[in-house]
Tab-separated table of C-alpha atoms in Angstrom:
chain	number	residue	atom	x	y	z
A	1	MET	CA	15.681	-10.104	12.622
A	2	ALA	CA	19.034	-8.307	12.776
A	3	ALA	CA	20.275	-10.904	15.219
A	4	GLU	CA	18.731	-13.852	13.406
A	5	GLU	CA	19.904	-12.995	9.906
A	6	HIS	CA	23.559	-13.439	10.879
A	7	ALA	CA	24.480	-14.026	7.250
A	8	LEU	CA	23.903	-10.343	6.527
A	9	THR	CA	26.615	-7.858	7.393
A	10	SER	CA	25.662	-4.513	8.904
A	11	THR	CA	26.022	-2.802	5.527
A	12	GLU	CA	23.906	-5.447	3.787
A	13	TYR	CA	21.282	-5.218	6.519
A	14	ILE	CA	20.990	-1.438	6.091
A	15	LYS	CA	20.854	-1.661	2.289
A	16	HIS	CA	18.244	-4.428	2.485
A	17	HIS	CA	15.961	-2.321	4.682
A	18	LEU	CA	16.342	0.753	2.483
A	19	THR	CA	15.554	-1.050	-0.790
A	20	ASN	CA	12.021	-1.113	-2.178
A	21	MET	CA	10.129	-4.112	-3.514
A	22	THR	CA	10.500	-3.328	-7.206
A	23	TYR	CA	8.628	-4.855	-10.116
A	24	GLY	CA	9.546	-4.014	-13.685
A	25	LYS	CA	10.881	-4.959	-17.065
A	26	MET	CA	14.396	-6.365	-17.354
A	27	PRO	CA	16.653	-5.545	-20.339
A	28	ASP	CA	15.892	-8.980	-21.817
A	29	GLY	CA	12.171	-8.155	-21.912
A	30	THR	CA	10.998	-10.242	-18.925
A	31	TRP	CA	8.865	-8.759	-16.166
A	32	LYS	CA	9.770	-9.797	-12.621
A	33	LEU	CA	10.364	-8.770	-9.021
A	34	ALA	CA	13.865	-7.436	-8.560
A	35	GLU	CA	15.993	-9.785	-6.457
A	36	SER	CA	18.715	-7.207	-5.853
A	37	GLY	CA	19.312	-3.494	-5.999
A	38	ALA	CA	21.256	-3.957	-9.222
A	39	GLU	CA	18.265	-5.604	-10.918
A	40	ALA	CA	16.011	-2.780	-9.744
A	41	GLN	CA	18.332	-0.257	-11.375
A	42	GLN	CA	18.316	-2.226	-14.635
A	43	MET	CA	14.534	-1.920	-14.825
A	44	GLY	CA	14.830	1.829	-15.258
A	45	PHE	CA	11.658	3.816	-15.901
A	46	THR	CA	9.447	0.725	-16.086
A	47	ALA	CA	10.115	-0.082	-12.412
A	48	ILE	CA	7.343	0.389	-9.853
A	49	HIS	CA	7.793	0.213	-6.099
A	50	LEU	CA	5.000	-2.121	-5.064
A	51	ASP	CA	5.463	-1.562	-1.334
A	52	SER	CA	5.378	2.252	-1.568
A	53	MET	CA	2.336	2.185	-3.861
A	54	GLY	CA	0.518	-0.386	-1.750
A	55	TRP	CA	1.054	1.349	1.572
A	56	SER	CA	0.350	4.847	0.285
A	57	ILE	CA	-2.887	3.810	-1.435
A	58	GLY	CA	-3.921	1.653	1.515
A	59	LEU	CA	-3.314	4.436	4.038
A	60	GLY	CA	-5.190	6.854	1.798
A	61	LEU	CA	-8.180	4.520	1.795
A	62	ILE	CA	-7.961	4.186	5.580
A	63	PHE	CA	-7.983	7.979	5.869
A	64	CYS	CA	-11.098	8.231	3.686
A	65	LEU	CA	-12.826	5.398	5.535
A	66	LEU	CA	-12.176	6.839	8.999
A	67	PHE	CA	-13.435	10.299	8.084
A	68	TRP	CA	-16.448	8.834	6.267
A	69	LEU	CA	-17.393	6.741	9.305
A	70	VAL	CA	-17.119	9.769	11.590
A	71	ALA	CA	-19.169	11.922	9.223
A	72	LYS	CA	-21.819	9.203	8.936
A	73	ALA	CA	-22.091	8.746	12.699
A	74	ALA	CA	-21.878	12.447	13.591
A	75	ASN	CA	-24.785	13.803	15.605
A	76	ALA	CA	-25.728	16.914	17.511
A	77	GLY	CA	-25.478	15.133	20.856
A	78	VAL	CA	-22.370	14.262	22.850
A	79	PRO	CA	-19.626	13.343	20.363
A	80	THR	CA	-17.352	10.363	20.863
A	81	LYS	CA	-13.672	10.888	21.635
A	82	PHE	CA	-12.730	9.808	18.135
A	83	GLN	CA	-15.242	12.202	16.582
A	84	SER	CA	-13.855	15.007	18.754
A	85	ALA	CA	-10.327	14.222	17.599
A	86	ILE	CA	-11.383	14.283	13.935
A	87	GLU	CA	-13.231	17.563	14.455
A	88	MET	CA	-10.139	19.070	16.086
A	89	ILE	CA	-8.054	18.124	13.036
A	90	ILE	CA	-10.625	19.597	10.644
A	91	GLU	CA	-10.882	22.830	12.651
A	92	PHE	CA	-7.089	23.112	12.826
A	93	VAL	CA	-6.703	22.704	9.055
A	94	ASP	CA	-9.656	25.006	8.356
A	95	SER	CA	-8.201	27.784	10.517
A	96	SER	CA	-4.803	27.359	8.832
A	97	VAL	CA	-6.412	27.747	5.407
A	98	ARG	CA	-8.472	30.778	6.459
A	99	ASP	CA	-5.402	32.521	7.903
A	100	THR	CA	-3.091	31.777	4.970
A	101	PHE	CA	-5.087	31.404	1.753
A	102	HIS	CA	-6.294	34.745	0.397
A	103	GLY	CA	-8.180	33.543	-2.650
A	104	LYS	CA	-11.549	31.885	-3.092
A	105	SER	CA	-11.622	28.149	-3.740
A	106	ARG	CA	-13.524	25.194	-2.358
A	107	LEU	CA	-10.618	22.893	-3.197
A	108	ILE	CA	-7.932	24.291	-0.884
A	109	ALA	CA	-9.364	23.196	2.481
A	110	PRO	CA	-10.076	19.569	1.412
A	111	LEU	CA	-6.681	19.478	-0.312
A	112	ALA	CA	-4.900	20.718	2.810
A	113	LEU	CA	-6.782	18.236	5.006
A	114	THR	CA	-5.919	15.354	2.658
A	115	ILE	CA	-2.252	16.329	2.532
A	116	PHE	CA	-1.911	16.691	6.294
A	117	VAL	CA	-3.681	13.492	7.339
A	118	TRP	CA	-2.355	11.337	4.486
A	119	ILE	CA	1.264	12.363	5.014
A	120	PHE	CA	0.870	11.978	8.780
A	121	LEU	CA	-0.400	8.414	8.372
A	122	MET	CA	2.432	7.543	5.975
A	123	ASN	CA	4.986	9.065	8.357
A	124	LEU	CA	3.382	7.234	11.275
A	125	MET	CA	4.471	3.908	9.788
A	126	ASP	CA	8.009	4.879	10.781
A	127	LEU	CA	7.119	4.147	14.428
A	128	ILE	CA	6.476	0.455	13.725
A	129	PRO	CA	9.549	-1.655	14.591
A	130	VAL	CA	11.732	-1.812	11.494
A	131	ASP	CA	11.864	-5.620	11.400
A	132	PHE	CA	8.295	-6.568	12.310
A	133	ILE	CA	6.176	-6.161	9.153
A	134	PRO	CA	9.086	-6.562	6.671
A	135	TYR	CA	10.082	-9.853	8.349
A	136	VAL	CA	6.567	-11.285	8.064
A	137	ALA	CA	6.092	-10.019	4.507
A	138	GLN	CA	9.489	-11.241	3.298
A	139	HIS	CA	8.981	-14.765	4.551
A	140	ALA	CA	5.380	-14.924	3.279
A	141	ILE	CA	6.371	-13.689	-0.180
A	142	ALA	CA	9.525	-15.837	-0.226
A	143	SER	CA	7.491	-18.955	0.560
A	144	MET	CA	5.031	-18.170	-2.254
A	145	LEU	CA	7.746	-17.477	-4.808
A	146	GLY	CA	10.149	-20.133	-3.559
A	147	VAL	CA	13.077	-17.740	-3.169
A	148	ASP	CA	15.470	-16.739	-0.397
A	149	PRO	CA	13.899	-14.168	2.004
A	150	HIS	CA	17.067	-12.099	1.576
A	151	GLN	CA	16.018	-11.570	-2.047
A	152	VAL	CA	12.666	-10.041	-1.026
A	153	TYR	CA	12.591	-6.355	-0.138
A	154	PHE	CA	9.753	-4.650	1.693
A	155	LYS	CA	9.562	-1.053	2.991
A	156	ILE	CA	6.545	0.193	4.913
A	157	VAL	CA	7.213	3.959	5.094
A	158	PRO	CA	6.106	5.472	1.761
A	159	THR	CA	7.580	8.904	2.530
A	160	THR	CA	11.093	7.416	2.629
A	161	ASP	CA	10.652	6.844	-1.125
A	162	PRO	CA	11.455	9.987	-3.177
A	163	ASN	CA	9.087	8.766	-5.900
A	164	VAL	CA	6.150	9.162	-3.503
A	165	THR	CA	7.145	12.586	-2.176
A	166	LEU	CA	7.936	13.846	-5.690
A	167	GLY	CA	4.617	12.508	-6.939
A	168	MET	CA	2.733	14.533	-4.328
A	169	SER	CA	4.809	17.687	-4.821
A	170	ILE	CA	4.489	17.567	-8.626
A	171	SER	CA	0.709	17.217	-8.245
A	172	VAL	CA	0.726	20.378	-6.117
A	173	PHE	CA	2.977	22.039	-8.711
A	174	PHE	CA	0.454	21.403	-11.506
A	175	LEU	CA	-2.297	22.840	-9.305
A	176	ILE	CA	-0.170	25.962	-8.786
A	177	ILE	CA	0.154	26.385	-12.560
A	178	PHE	CA	-3.575	25.773	-13.067
A	179	TYR	CA	-4.616	28.333	-10.426
A	180	SER	CA	-2.063	30.878	-11.690
A	181	ILE	CA	-3.416	30.684	-15.244
A	182	ARG	CA	-7.035	30.612	-14.082
A	183	GLU	CA	-6.684	33.744	-11.955
A	184	LYS	CA	-4.198	35.758	-14.067
A	185	GLY	CA	-4.535	34.319	-17.543
A	186	VAL	CA	-1.668	33.003	-19.633
A	187	GLY	CA	-0.328	36.514	-20.250
A	188	GLY	CA	-0.452	37.433	-16.583
A	189	PHE	CA	1.243	34.191	-15.559
A	190	VAL	CA	4.043	34.602	-18.108
A	191	GLY	CA	4.362	38.284	-17.246
A	192	GLU	CA	4.729	37.444	-13.578
A	193	LEU	CA	7.739	35.290	-14.451
A	194	ALA	CA	9.229	37.585	-17.100
A	195	LEU	CA	8.783	41.018	-15.509
A	196	ASN	CA	9.885	40.317	-11.936
A	197	PRO	CA	11.854	40.990	-9.807
A	198	PHE	CA	13.466	43.672	-12.046
A	199	ASN	CA	10.704	45.826	-13.515
A	200	PRO	CA	12.092	49.226	-14.565
A	201	SER	CA	9.871	51.886	-16.074
A	202	ASN	CA	12.068	52.188	-19.162
A	203	PRO	CA	10.610	49.885	-21.874
A	204	VAL	CA	13.989	49.078	-23.407
A	205	ALA	CA	15.513	48.157	-20.051
A	206	LYS	CA	12.423	46.118	-19.250
A	207	VAL	CA	12.840	44.044	-22.427
A	208	LEU	CA	16.573	43.586	-21.840
A	209	LEU	CA	15.987	42.334	-18.302
A	210	ILE	CA	13.405	39.701	-19.319
A	211	PRO	CA	16.000	36.883	-19.719
A	212	PHE	CA	17.425	37.604	-16.264
A	213	ASN	CA	13.959	37.716	-14.737
A	214	LEU	CA	13.001	34.440	-16.383
A	215	LEU	CA	16.170	32.781	-15.135
A	216	LEU	CA	15.585	33.916	-11.560
A	217	GLU	CA	11.831	33.357	-11.427
A	218	LEU	CA	11.824	29.997	-13.225
A	219	THR	CA	14.553	28.724	-10.904
A	220	THR	CA	12.500	29.779	-7.885
A	221	PHE	CA	9.294	28.436	-9.408
A	222	LEU	CA	10.737	25.036	-10.333
A	223	ALA	CA	12.447	24.727	-6.955
A	224	ARG	CA	9.083	24.606	-5.167
A	225	PRO	CA	8.135	20.981	-5.955
A	226	VAL	CA	11.745	19.834	-5.495
A	227	SER	CA	12.058	21.465	-2.071
A	228	LEU	CA	8.642	20.152	-1.000
A	229	ALA	CA	9.547	16.594	-1.956
A	230	LEU	CA	13.144	16.478	-0.740
A	231	ARG	CA	12.399	18.102	2.616
A	232	LEU	CA	9.830	15.439	3.477
A	233	PHE	CA	11.888	12.595	2.016
A	234	GLY	CA	15.139	13.684	3.689
A	235	ASN	CA	13.686	13.990	7.170
A	236	MET	CA	11.801	10.700	7.028
A	237	TYR	CA	14.681	8.823	5.405
A	238	ALA	CA	17.062	10.037	8.096
A	239	GLY	CA	14.638	9.026	10.828
A	240	GLU	CA	14.180	5.551	9.348
A	241	LEU	CA	17.943	5.143	9.011
A	242	ILE	CA	18.427	5.936	12.695
A	243	PHE	CA	15.864	3.276	13.646
A	244	ILE	CA	17.722	0.773	11.451
A	245	LEU	CA	21.046	1.659	13.059
A	246	ILE	CA	19.516	1.217	16.504
A	247	ALA	CA	18.235	-2.223	15.434
A	248	LEU	CA	21.834	-3.281	14.775
A	249	LEU	CA	22.793	-2.694	18.416
A	250	PRO	CA	22.527	-5.316	21.191
A	251	PHE	CA	18.944	-5.924	22.307
A	252	TRP	CA	19.394	-4.400	25.765
A	253	ILE	CA	20.559	-1.114	24.241
A	254	GLN	CA	17.830	-0.966	21.594
A	255	TRP	CA	15.043	-0.158	24.055
A	256	ALA	CA	17.128	2.497	25.785
A	257	LEU	CA	17.583	4.329	22.483
A	258	SER	CA	14.576	3.443	20.341
A	259	VAL	CA	11.898	4.536	22.836
A	260	PRO	CA	13.249	8.096	23.343
A	261	TRP	CA	13.882	8.453	19.611
A	262	ALA	CA	10.356	7.199	18.806
A	263	ILE	CA	8.853	9.733	21.228
A	264	PHE	CA	10.879	12.531	19.649
A	265	HIS	CA	10.032	11.213	16.184
A	266	ILE	CA	6.323	11.748	16.863
A	267	LEU	CA	7.069	15.472	16.722
A	268	ILE	CA	9.004	15.067	13.464
A	269	ILE	CA	6.306	13.094	11.622
A	270	THR	CA	3.637	15.614	12.673
A	271	LEU	CA	5.797	18.622	11.864
A	272	GLN	CA	6.694	17.334	8.397
A	273	ALA	CA	3.033	16.779	7.530
A	274	PHE	CA	2.234	20.289	8.795
A	275	ILE	CA	5.081	21.916	6.814
A	276	PHE	CA	4.054	20.198	3.568
A	277	MET	CA	0.455	21.308	4.117
A	278	MET	CA	1.320	24.917	5.002
A	279	LEU	CA	3.721	25.363	2.086
A	280	THR	CA	1.057	24.014	-0.254
A	281	ILE	CA	-1.450	26.541	1.095
A	282	VAL	CA	1.085	29.377	0.761
A	283	TYR	CA	1.965	28.422	-2.830
A	284	MET	CA	-1.695	28.132	-3.780
A	285	SER	CA	-2.409	31.509	-2.178
A	286	MET	CA	0.442	33.096	-4.167
A	287	ALA	CA	-0.950	31.533	-7.338
A	288	SER	CA	-4.364	33.066	-6.607
A	289	GLU	CA	-3.095	36.612	-6.058
A	290	LYS	CA	-4.389	38.659	-8.986
A	291	HIS	CA	-2.450	41.841	-8.302
């Protein structure tokens, strides 16, 4: 596609591949698909990234379907290779939760499993050639709408969209608040933020240090969802950008660079899913500590 779409410059090609298919409300009140990055910005808060939403929901359904099929077909006899692989994933996540989470909750293990597998599947889309699915989708959508394919944007890696990673991290953040209040009460939760890390025995000094404690603890507390989201987004965005840059090179060089990078990228997509899962478990464990 990079070679065929000679009308696009290298900069335009990169921008085109890093722009989401956006649907939203224009300033004049009309609802439409954005035909440029500028139009997508004009849509503001009403904009929705159809490609990110579609792929993330679709991959989530695939995850549920695969695990449901394995659970339905599971038996006490000789398991299939696929069943063994699924059981290895479940045992790995279960052991991670048992070693890290110190509270009591039936939600944490399923949550950790969902996070790990779902993020892994979304990251895995980064290994599909950057031009394959977007090329097919752009021309199919362009033919239906009667527009230039260059005006159709289509990304297939949901975790390269900060809206997706922030959505997941904010969901975890609300769970942290819920578990903190459930285990410690509102007073205990507020006291944890207001009376740490400086907690002198003198009552007057303790009161005077509350603003400083709140500033430090709230900054640390609010940084959790931001760091969770941006770490995943930054690593996946950088990896996708490298694949796009490789696609701009002559065809005979692309294979020499893309294959080694794809092999190395397998480690990155797995590691990022693992880090997001482990940090979620750690944060939930901290929220469940009553002392």
